[in-house]
Short mmCIF file of C-alpha atoms and ligand atoms in Angstrom, two decimals:
data_model
loop_
_atom_site.label_atom_id
_atom_site.label_comp_id
_atom_site.label_asym_id
_atom_site.label_seq_id
_atom_site.Cartn_x
_atom_site.Cartn_y
_atom_site.Cartn_z
CA MET N 1 18.91 19.82 4.95
CA THR N 2 15.07 19.91 5.86
CA LYS N 3 14.93 16.32 6.24
CA ILE N 4 15.87 14.39 9.67
CA THR N 5 16.13 10.71 9.72
CA PHE N 6 14.22 8.99 12.39
CA LEU N 7 13.92 5.28 11.66
CA ASN N 8 16.48 2.85 10.34
CA LEU N 9 14.97 -0.56 9.04
CA GLY N 10 18.07 -1.79 8.26
CA ASN N 11 19.69 -3.66 4.97
CA GLN N 12 16.41 -4.57 2.98
CA PRO N 13 16.06 -5.96 -0.70
CA LEU N 14 13.43 -4.75 -3.08
CA ALA N 15 10.18 -5.91 -1.45
CA ASN N 16 8.51 -7.39 -4.37
CA ASN N 17 11.29 -9.01 -5.82
CA TYR N 18 10.24 -12.84 -5.07
CA LEU N 19 13.16 -14.93 -5.71
CA THR N 20 12.89 -17.98 -8.34
CA LYS N 21 14.65 -21.41 -7.82
CA LYS N 22 16.85 -20.31 -10.54
CA ASN N 23 18.04 -17.21 -9.09
CA ILE N 24 17.83 -17.93 -5.45
CA ASN N 25 21.78 -17.78 -4.71
CA ARG N 26 22.15 -14.77 -7.06
CA LYS N 27 23.19 -11.60 -5.06
CA GLU N 28 20.11 -9.25 -4.30
CA LYS N 29 20.09 -5.91 -4.71
CA LYS N 30 19.96 -4.33 -1.19
CA TYR N 31 19.72 -0.87 0.39
CA GLN N 32 19.33 0.96 3.66
CA LEU N 33 15.82 1.45 4.57
CA ASN N 34 15.95 4.86 6.38
CA VAL N 35 12.86 6.76 6.96
CA CYS N 36 12.75 10.60 7.48
CA LEU N 37 10.80 13.58 8.13
CA ASP N 38 10.81 17.01 6.11
CA LYS N 39 10.56 19.50 8.81
CA LYS N 40 9.25 22.28 6.28
CA THR N 41 6.24 20.21 4.80
CA TYR N 42 6.02 17.47 7.54
CA LEU N 43 6.08 14.71 4.83
CA VAL N 44 7.30 11.24 5.76
CA SER N 45 9.46 9.71 3.08
CA ILE N 46 12.07 6.88 2.45
CA LYS N 47 15.41 8.12 2.09
CA LYS N 48 16.80 6.01 -0.66
CA THR N 49 14.89 5.46 -3.74
CA PHE N 50 14.68 3.60 -6.90
CA PRO N 51 13.78 4.34 -10.50
CA SER N 52 10.11 3.33 -11.13
CA LYS N 53 11.36 1.22 -13.90
CA THR N 54 13.36 -0.93 -11.46
CA MET N 55 10.02 -1.53 -9.27
CA PHE N 56 7.09 -1.30 -11.77
CA ASN N 57 7.80 -3.24 -14.97
CA ASN N 58 6.83 -6.36 -16.70
CA LYS N 59 7.40 -8.48 -13.56
CA TYR N 60 5.07 -6.94 -11.26
CA PRO N 61 3.46 -9.47 -9.28
CA TYR N 62 0.74 -7.37 -7.13
CA ARG N 63 -2.89 -7.87 -8.24
CA SER N 64 -5.76 -5.72 -6.74
CA SER N 65 -8.40 -8.39 -7.15
CA MET N 66 -6.60 -10.53 -5.05
CA SER N 67 -8.67 -9.57 -2.03
CA LYS N 68 -12.55 -9.36 -1.48
CA THR N 69 -12.02 -6.41 0.42
CA MET N 70 -10.46 -4.37 -2.00
CA THR N 71 -12.97 -5.27 -4.77
CA GLN N 72 -15.79 -4.50 -2.58
CA SER N 73 -14.39 -1.18 -1.48
CA PHE N 74 -13.67 -0.20 -5.21
CA LYS N 75 -17.47 -1.55 -6.07
CA ARG N 76 -18.75 0.76 -3.34
CA LEU N 77 -16.72 3.76 -4.14
CA ALA N 78 -17.77 3.38 -7.98
CA SER N 79 -21.76 3.26 -6.86
CA ASP N 80 -20.79 6.41 -4.80
CA ILE N 81 -19.03 8.13 -7.43
CA LYS N 82 -21.72 7.63 -10.15
CA LYS N 83 -24.36 9.05 -7.71
CA LYS N 84 -22.71 11.98 -6.21
CA PHE N 85 -20.28 13.31 -8.97
CA LYS N 86 -22.15 11.80 -12.12
CA PRO N 87 -18.74 12.10 -14.24
CA ASN N 88 -18.65 11.70 -18.08
CA ILE N 89 -15.33 9.96 -17.93
CA ILE N 90 -13.08 8.58 -15.27
CA LEU N 91 -9.31 8.36 -15.34
CA GLU N 92 -7.40 6.00 -12.98
CA ILE N 93 -3.78 6.25 -12.19
CA GLY N 94 -2.72 2.94 -11.15
CA SER N 95 -5.60 1.08 -12.67
CA ASN N 96 -3.61 -2.38 -12.00
CA ASP N 97 -5.85 -5.21 -13.22
CA GLY N 98 -8.84 -3.34 -13.44
CA ALA N 99 -10.49 -4.05 -10.01
CA PHE N 100 -12.04 -0.28 -9.87
CA ILE N 101 -12.54 0.48 -13.77
CA LYS N 102 -14.31 -2.78 -14.23
CA ASN N 103 -17.13 -1.02 -12.33
CA PHE N 104 -17.88 1.31 -15.19
CA LYS N 105 -18.65 1.19 -18.72
CA LYS N 106 -15.68 0.54 -20.96
CA ASN N 107 -16.02 3.80 -23.06
CA LYS N 108 -16.23 6.14 -19.51
CA THR N 109 -12.92 4.79 -18.15
CA ILE N 110 -9.17 5.27 -19.10
CA GLY N 111 -6.60 3.31 -16.80
CA ILE N 112 -2.96 4.09 -16.36
CA GLU N 113 -0.85 1.02 -15.49
CA PRO N 114 2.69 1.08 -16.26
CA CYS N 115 3.13 -2.71 -15.37
CA GLY N 116 2.56 -4.28 -19.03
CA ASN N 117 2.16 -7.72 -17.59
CA ILE N 118 -0.90 -6.37 -15.81
CA GLU N 119 -1.97 -3.74 -18.41
CA LYS N 120 -2.31 -6.65 -20.66
CA ILE N 121 -5.24 -7.91 -18.32
CA THR N 122 -7.41 -4.77 -19.14
CA LYS N 123 -6.36 -4.15 -22.68
CA LYS N 124 -7.62 -7.62 -23.55
CA LEU N 125 -11.12 -6.76 -22.39
CA ASN N 126 -11.11 -3.62 -24.45
CA TYR N 127 -10.54 -0.99 -21.88
CA ASN N 128 -8.84 2.14 -22.71
CA THR N 129 -5.51 1.38 -20.84
CA PHE N 130 -2.23 2.84 -21.37
CA SER N 131 1.13 1.01 -20.23
CA GLU N 132 2.89 4.17 -19.38
CA TYR N 133 3.82 5.98 -16.55
CA TRP N 134 1.94 8.89 -15.22
CA SER N 135 3.46 12.02 -16.52
CA LYS N 136 2.88 15.49 -17.93
CA LYS N 137 3.28 14.14 -21.40
CA LEU N 138 0.94 11.33 -20.94
CA ALA N 139 -1.42 13.89 -19.56
CA LYS N 140 -1.14 15.80 -22.64
CA LYS N 141 -1.65 12.75 -24.76
CA ILE N 142 -4.97 12.00 -22.95
CA LEU N 143 -6.24 15.58 -22.89
CA LYS N 144 -5.69 15.51 -26.80
CA LYS N 145 -7.73 12.14 -27.15
CA PHE N 146 -10.35 12.58 -24.46
CA GLY N 147 -10.63 16.26 -23.65
CA LYS N 148 -10.67 17.23 -19.88
CA ILE N 149 -11.65 14.92 -17.22
CA ASP N 150 -14.13 15.24 -14.70
CA LEU N 151 -12.89 12.67 -12.37
CA ILE N 152 -9.30 11.24 -11.32
CA TYR N 153 -8.78 8.26 -9.01
CA SER N 154 -5.86 6.72 -7.81
CA ALA N 155 -5.57 4.31 -5.14
CA ASN N 156 -2.32 3.35 -3.47
CA THR N 157 -0.47 4.80 -5.99
CA ILE N 158 0.72 8.25 -5.77
CA SER N 159 2.67 7.29 -2.62
CA HIS N 160 4.81 5.02 -4.95
CA ILE N 161 5.75 7.92 -7.31
CA LYS N 162 8.68 10.03 -5.89
CA ASP N 163 8.28 13.09 -8.19
CA LEU N 164 5.15 14.48 -6.81
CA LYS N 165 5.50 17.64 -8.74
CA GLU N 166 5.12 15.79 -12.07
CA VAL N 167 2.37 14.27 -10.68
CA PHE N 168 -0.07 16.99 -9.61
CA THR N 169 1.21 19.17 -12.51
CA ALA N 170 -0.13 16.45 -14.84
CA ILE N 171 -3.17 16.22 -13.05
CA ASP N 172 -3.85 19.90 -13.26
CA ILE N 173 -3.42 19.49 -17.15
CA VAL N 174 -6.22 17.17 -17.69
CA LEU N 175 -8.72 17.89 -14.49
CA SER N 176 -11.43 20.17 -15.53
CA ASP N 177 -12.08 23.13 -13.16
CA GLU N 178 -14.84 21.39 -11.76
CA GLY N 179 -13.32 18.20 -11.52
CA VAL N 180 -12.62 16.02 -8.67
CA LEU N 181 -9.68 14.23 -7.90
CA ILE N 182 -9.77 11.25 -5.38
CA ILE N 183 -6.77 9.58 -3.95
CA GLU N 184 -6.48 7.05 -1.08
CA ASP N 185 -3.29 5.72 0.48
CA PRO N 186 -2.35 4.56 3.97
CA SER N 187 -2.50 6.87 6.84
CA LEU N 188 0.51 8.20 8.51
CA LEU N 189 -1.41 8.71 11.82
CA GLU N 190 -2.77 5.06 11.72
CA CYS N 191 0.71 3.69 10.82
CA LEU N 192 1.98 5.36 13.88
CA LYS N 193 -0.82 4.64 15.98
CA LYS N 194 -0.64 0.94 15.00
CA ASN N 195 3.28 0.34 14.81
CA THR N 196 2.94 -0.86 11.10
CA TYR N 197 6.39 0.12 10.24
CA ASP N 198 6.08 -2.46 7.19
CA GLN N 199 4.33 0.33 5.49
CA PHE N 200 7.75 1.41 4.83
CA TYR N 201 9.48 -0.21 1.94
CA ASN N 202 11.23 0.73 -1.42
CA GLU N 203 7.63 1.22 -3.18
CA HIS N 204 6.26 3.11 -0.47
CA ILE N 205 8.25 6.36 -0.84
CA TYR N 206 5.74 8.50 0.92
CA VAL N 207 3.28 7.65 3.75
CA PHE N 208 1.12 10.69 3.70
CA SER N 209 -0.54 12.51 6.52
CA THR N 210 -3.16 15.25 5.86
CA ILE N 211 -1.13 17.99 7.19
CA ALA N 212 1.98 16.94 4.37
CA LEU N 213 -0.55 16.32 1.66
CA GLU N 214 -2.01 19.84 2.04
CA ASN N 215 1.12 21.22 1.90
CA ILE N 216 2.19 19.60 -1.16
CA LEU N 217 -1.24 20.36 -2.93
CA LYS N 218 -1.20 23.73 -1.98
CA ILE N 219 1.73 24.39 -4.60
CA HIS N 220 -0.11 23.27 -7.32
CA ASN N 221 -3.66 25.12 -6.13
CA LEU N 222 -5.17 21.95 -5.25
CA GLU N 223 -7.39 21.58 -2.01
CA ILE N 224 -8.63 18.85 -0.22
CA PHE N 225 -12.41 19.47 0.38
CA LYS N 226 -13.53 15.98 2.23
CA ILE N 227 -11.57 13.15 3.84
CA GLU N 228 -13.09 9.84 4.25
CA LYS N 229 -11.51 7.23 6.78
CA LEU N 230 -11.00 3.71 5.40
CA ASP N 231 -10.39 0.21 7.07
CA ILE N 232 -8.37 -0.59 3.97
CA HIS N 233 -4.33 -1.54 4.28
CA GLY N 234 -4.62 -1.00 8.36
CA GLY N 235 -6.25 2.54 7.98
CA SER N 236 -6.25 4.88 5.06
CA ASN N 237 -7.45 8.06 4.11
CA ARG N 238 -9.64 8.71 0.88
CA TYR N 239 -8.94 12.32 0.21
CA PHE N 240 -11.52 14.37 -2.27
CA ILE N 241 -9.58 17.31 -3.79
CA LYS N 242 -10.75 20.12 -5.83
CA LYS N 243 -8.94 22.89 -7.82
CA SER N 244 -9.00 26.02 -5.47
CA ILE N 245 -10.55 28.29 -8.09
CA ASN N 246 -13.54 25.78 -7.57
CA LYS N 247 -16.09 26.93 -4.84
CA ARG N 248 -17.04 23.51 -3.61
CA ARG N 249 -17.75 23.87 0.10
CA ILE N 250 -14.95 22.28 2.66
CA ASN N 251 -16.21 19.54 4.54
CA ASN N 252 -15.64 19.40 8.45
CA SER N 253 -13.53 16.10 8.24
CA VAL N 254 -10.81 18.13 6.92
CA SER N 255 -10.11 20.06 9.81
CA ILE N 256 -11.24 17.18 12.33
CA ASN N 257 -8.33 15.10 10.47
CA LYS N 258 -5.81 17.73 10.77
CA LYS N 259 -6.96 18.42 14.44
CA ASN N 260 -6.53 14.78 15.30
CA GLU N 261 -2.91 14.71 13.48
CA ASN N 262 -1.66 17.84 15.28
CA ASN N 263 -2.97 16.49 18.70
CA PHE N 264 -1.04 13.21 17.88
CA GLY N 265 2.04 15.21 17.65
CA LEU N 266 2.69 14.82 13.67
CA LYS N 267 4.60 18.02 13.81
CA LYS N 268 6.75 17.00 16.40
CA ILE N 269 10.08 15.28 15.77
CA ASN N 270 9.89 13.29 19.22
CA THR N 271 6.72 11.77 18.08
CA TYR N 272 8.39 10.05 15.38
CA ARG N 273 11.75 9.09 17.57
CA LYS N 274 9.11 7.67 20.12
CA PHE N 275 7.81 5.60 17.14
CA ALA N 276 11.23 4.61 16.38
CA ASN N 277 11.67 3.20 19.73
CA ARG N 278 8.42 1.40 19.75
CA VAL N 279 9.38 -0.31 16.30
CA LYS N 280 12.84 -1.74 18.08
CA LEU N 281 10.95 -3.06 20.73
CA SER N 282 8.33 -4.71 18.28
CA LYS N 283 11.18 -6.75 16.79
CA LEU N 284 12.30 -7.96 20.04
CA THR N 285 8.90 -9.24 21.20
CA LEU N 286 8.00 -10.81 17.70
CA ASN N 287 11.15 -12.68 17.93
CA LYS N 288 10.78 -13.80 21.43
CA ILE N 289 7.39 -14.94 20.58
CA LEU N 290 8.62 -16.86 17.66
CA ASN N 291 11.49 -18.33 19.59
CA LYS N 292 9.46 -19.62 22.36
CA ILE N 293 7.10 -21.56 19.72
CA LYS N 294 10.16 -22.70 18.09
CA LYS N 295 11.73 -24.08 21.21
CA ASN N 296 8.31 -25.99 21.73
CA ASN N 297 9.11 -27.53 18.55
CA GLN N 298 5.97 -26.22 17.08
CA LYS N 299 5.54 -25.43 13.27
CA ILE N 300 5.05 -21.58 12.06
CA ILE N 301 4.03 -20.64 8.58
CA GLY N 302 3.05 -17.19 7.35
CA TYR N 303 -0.17 -16.33 5.56
CA GLY N 304 0.10 -13.59 2.79
CA ALA N 305 3.59 -12.97 1.32
CA THR N 306 3.13 -9.38 1.46
CA ALA N 307 5.47 -6.64 0.38
CA LYS N 308 5.09 -5.16 3.89
CA SER N 309 6.26 -8.40 5.23
CA THR N 310 9.79 -8.24 3.33
CA THR N 311 10.38 -5.10 5.58
CA ILE N 312 9.61 -7.16 8.83
CA LEU N 313 11.26 -10.43 8.01
CA ASN N 314 14.40 -8.54 6.98
CA TYR N 315 14.34 -6.07 9.95
CA CYS N 316 13.74 -8.82 12.44
CA ASN N 317 16.15 -11.31 10.84
CA ILE N 318 13.22 -14.14 10.23
CA ASP N 319 14.18 -16.87 7.92
CA VAL N 320 13.18 -20.39 7.46
CA LYS N 321 14.32 -21.38 10.62
CA LYS N 322 11.45 -19.83 12.26
CA ILE N 323 8.68 -19.43 9.48
CA GLU N 324 8.81 -22.53 7.24
CA TYR N 325 6.58 -21.38 4.37
CA PHE N 326 4.44 -18.89 3.17
CA LEU N 327 0.86 -19.46 1.87
CA ASP N 328 -0.42 -16.93 -0.99
CA THR N 329 -3.03 -16.91 -3.54
CA THR N 330 -1.04 -14.70 -6.00
CA LYS N 331 -0.01 -16.99 -9.08
CA ASP N 332 3.21 -14.81 -9.47
CA LYS N 333 4.52 -15.29 -5.88
CA GLN N 334 3.61 -18.98 -5.80
CA ASN N 335 6.81 -21.56 -6.06
CA LYS N 336 9.27 -18.55 -5.27
CA PHE N 337 10.98 -17.27 -2.25
CA THR N 338 10.70 -14.09 0.15
CA PRO N 339 13.11 -11.42 -0.75
CA GLY N 340 16.26 -11.51 1.55
CA THR N 341 15.00 -14.11 3.57
CA LYS N 342 14.32 -16.99 1.17
CA ILE N 343 11.34 -18.45 2.75
CA PRO N 344 9.51 -20.48 0.33
CA ILE N 345 6.19 -19.29 -0.85
CA LEU N 346 3.61 -22.21 -1.72
CA LYS N 347 0.21 -22.15 -3.20
CA TYR N 348 -2.82 -21.51 -1.23
CA ASN N 349 -5.48 -24.19 -1.97
CA ASN N 350 -8.07 -23.91 0.91
CA LEU N 351 -6.39 -26.14 3.13
CA ILE N 352 -3.94 -25.60 5.98
CA ASP N 353 -1.73 -28.53 7.15
CA GLU N 354 -3.21 -30.04 10.04
CA ASN N 355 0.40 -30.01 11.76
CA VAL N 356 0.37 -26.33 11.57
CA LYS N 357 -0.53 -24.45 14.99
CA TYR N 358 0.95 -21.16 14.16
CA ILE N 359 0.27 -18.55 11.28
CA PHE N 360 2.14 -15.59 10.97
CA LEU N 361 -0.17 -12.84 9.56
CA GLY N 362 1.79 -11.22 6.56
CA ALA N 363 -1.37 -9.76 5.48
CA TRP N 364 -2.55 -8.43 8.57
CA ASN N 365 -4.49 -5.82 6.80
CA PHE N 366 -6.91 -8.31 5.74
CA LYS N 367 -7.18 -9.77 8.81
CA LYS N 368 -11.11 -9.87 9.10
CA GLU N 369 -11.24 -11.45 5.50
CA ILE N 370 -8.74 -14.17 6.59
CA PHE N 371 -10.37 -14.87 9.94
CA LYS N 372 -13.86 -15.61 8.12
CA LYS N 373 -12.08 -17.95 5.53
CA GLU N 374 -9.90 -19.74 8.37
CA LYS N 375 -12.94 -20.61 10.59
CA SER N 376 -12.12 -24.34 10.98
CA PHE N 377 -8.03 -23.58 11.50
CA ILE N 378 -9.15 -21.26 14.24
CA LYS N 379 -12.08 -23.97 15.51
CA ARG N 380 -9.14 -26.62 15.59
CA GLY N 381 -6.97 -24.28 18.11
CA GLY N 382 -5.05 -22.91 15.34
CA LYS N 383 -3.63 -19.54 16.33
CA PHE N 384 -2.27 -16.49 14.22
CA ILE N 385 0.31 -14.24 15.34
CA THR N 386 0.45 -10.56 14.36
CA HIS N 387 2.75 -7.51 15.01
CA THR N 388 0.32 -5.12 14.97
CA PRO N 389 -0.22 -2.76 17.22
CA PHE N 390 2.07 -4.77 19.15
CA PRO N 391 3.62 -8.71 18.60
CA ARG N 392 1.10 -10.89 19.96
CA ILE N 393 -0.80 -14.41 19.48
CA LEU N 394 -4.23 -13.57 18.71
P1 LIG M 1 -1.20 -6.54 0.43
O1 LIG M 1 -1.35 -6.42 1.47
O2 LIG M 1 -2.46 -5.96 -0.64
O3 LIG M 1 0.33 -5.78 -0.29
P2 LIG M 1 1.39 -5.57 -0.32
O4 LIG M 1 2.01 -6.72 -0.97
O5 LIG M 1 1.49 -4.37 -0.98
O6 LIG M 1 1.84 -5.33 1.10
O7 LIG M 1 -0.95 -7.91 -0.02
C1 LIG M 1 -1.74 -9.06 0.33
C2 LIG M 1 -1.13 -10.38 -0.08
O8 LIG M 1 -1.89 -11.42 0.70
C3 LIG M 1 -1.11 -10.76 -1.39
O9 LIG M 1 -0.12 -11.33 -2.02
C4 LIG M 1 -2.39 -11.81 -1.69
C5 LIG M 1 -2.29 -12.31 -0.15
N1 LIG M 1 -3.47 -13.04 0.29
C6 LIG M 1 -3.64 -14.22 0.35
O10 LIG M 1 -2.69 -15.07 0.28
N2 LIG M 1 -5.01 -14.57 0.93
C7 LIG M 1 -6.08 -13.87 1.37
O11 LIG M 1 -6.98 -14.33 1.80
C8 LIG M 1 -5.64 -12.21 1.30
C9 LIG M 1 -6.73 -11.66 1.65
C10 LIG M 1 -4.59 -12.06 0.61
#
């Protein structure tokens, strides 16, 4: 066994399985959420995984376009790509509702989105989208229809796919020798620094570090040539990757990133054990804060019923006794209940109830955007509660 388990986040439901009024009393599928480190590659992953079909199907609720932060980030990247790489055609793995590909001409993009309910959105607008899982078979089909691809992009998707060998072999099939692969995912270093243990749930099979990703890519003759640090999702890395045979210059950012990760101790198990201790403390402190507020008979609600908050709520045993309801802008989550903890999710309609003084930030990763939007709540003395980097009232 090369894997060492360092964190146990308890019994958890599937993070995006929001309950309906009808099925709220049905037994939920649950699993032990353990997180482990591979001693050989330093890849951090969750131990128990589920088949893609269980998680990414016709009922998937997540929409990339729901946040301005995301749509603006995609827009900026699209403009950069057009200028720097001038690709003939772009393939996106995990195109969701088209938030990224909408920045390009329809005949210049191919989108892969296995969740049929979401792929429908881009198909209706006449984009070349495939409602299929990314695989060698699909890569061959695309190669036949469109030829070699010179730019492949994938945001917050590769970390959701268990079989990385299949992912990168398929990429190798369609990527041209001069082509560029850009992937972005939450950074393990930032996750450990900010104690955002809620990055771990059934869909986030991996949280990548540069060190680990490089070890995986090597097997497939792929190489990182540049890394951009992003604020997205609490700190992400955007990796620019090329085929090893391609002579593109390797930017300093790669060695700087690896050095920072090494200095933080990402190759030492003790670093992960210390993180696990901080997580335990985080649970205690968050509950202390919530209990104190409830003792004073104050109302607490949640903002953003994120998949991430499923981990927090279930790990910390937070239910309706502490958080009365969540507000969320996603239609497919509204009038449903949080998985496991059964907290109602209500429609956000620009107004926060006058009686609410405290809001738990489920969507902490969009803090800036939310604070801008909720100026009047803050003005009237309303407070946000966060768990990162440590639980506190902001
Ligand atoms: P996100 O953090 O992107 O992902 P995940 O579910 O993978 O953890 O989800 C953000 C959620 O927060 C999404 O359900 C939309 C919601 N949201 C709001 O309700 N209001 C907002 O202003 C923002 C930015 C997000």
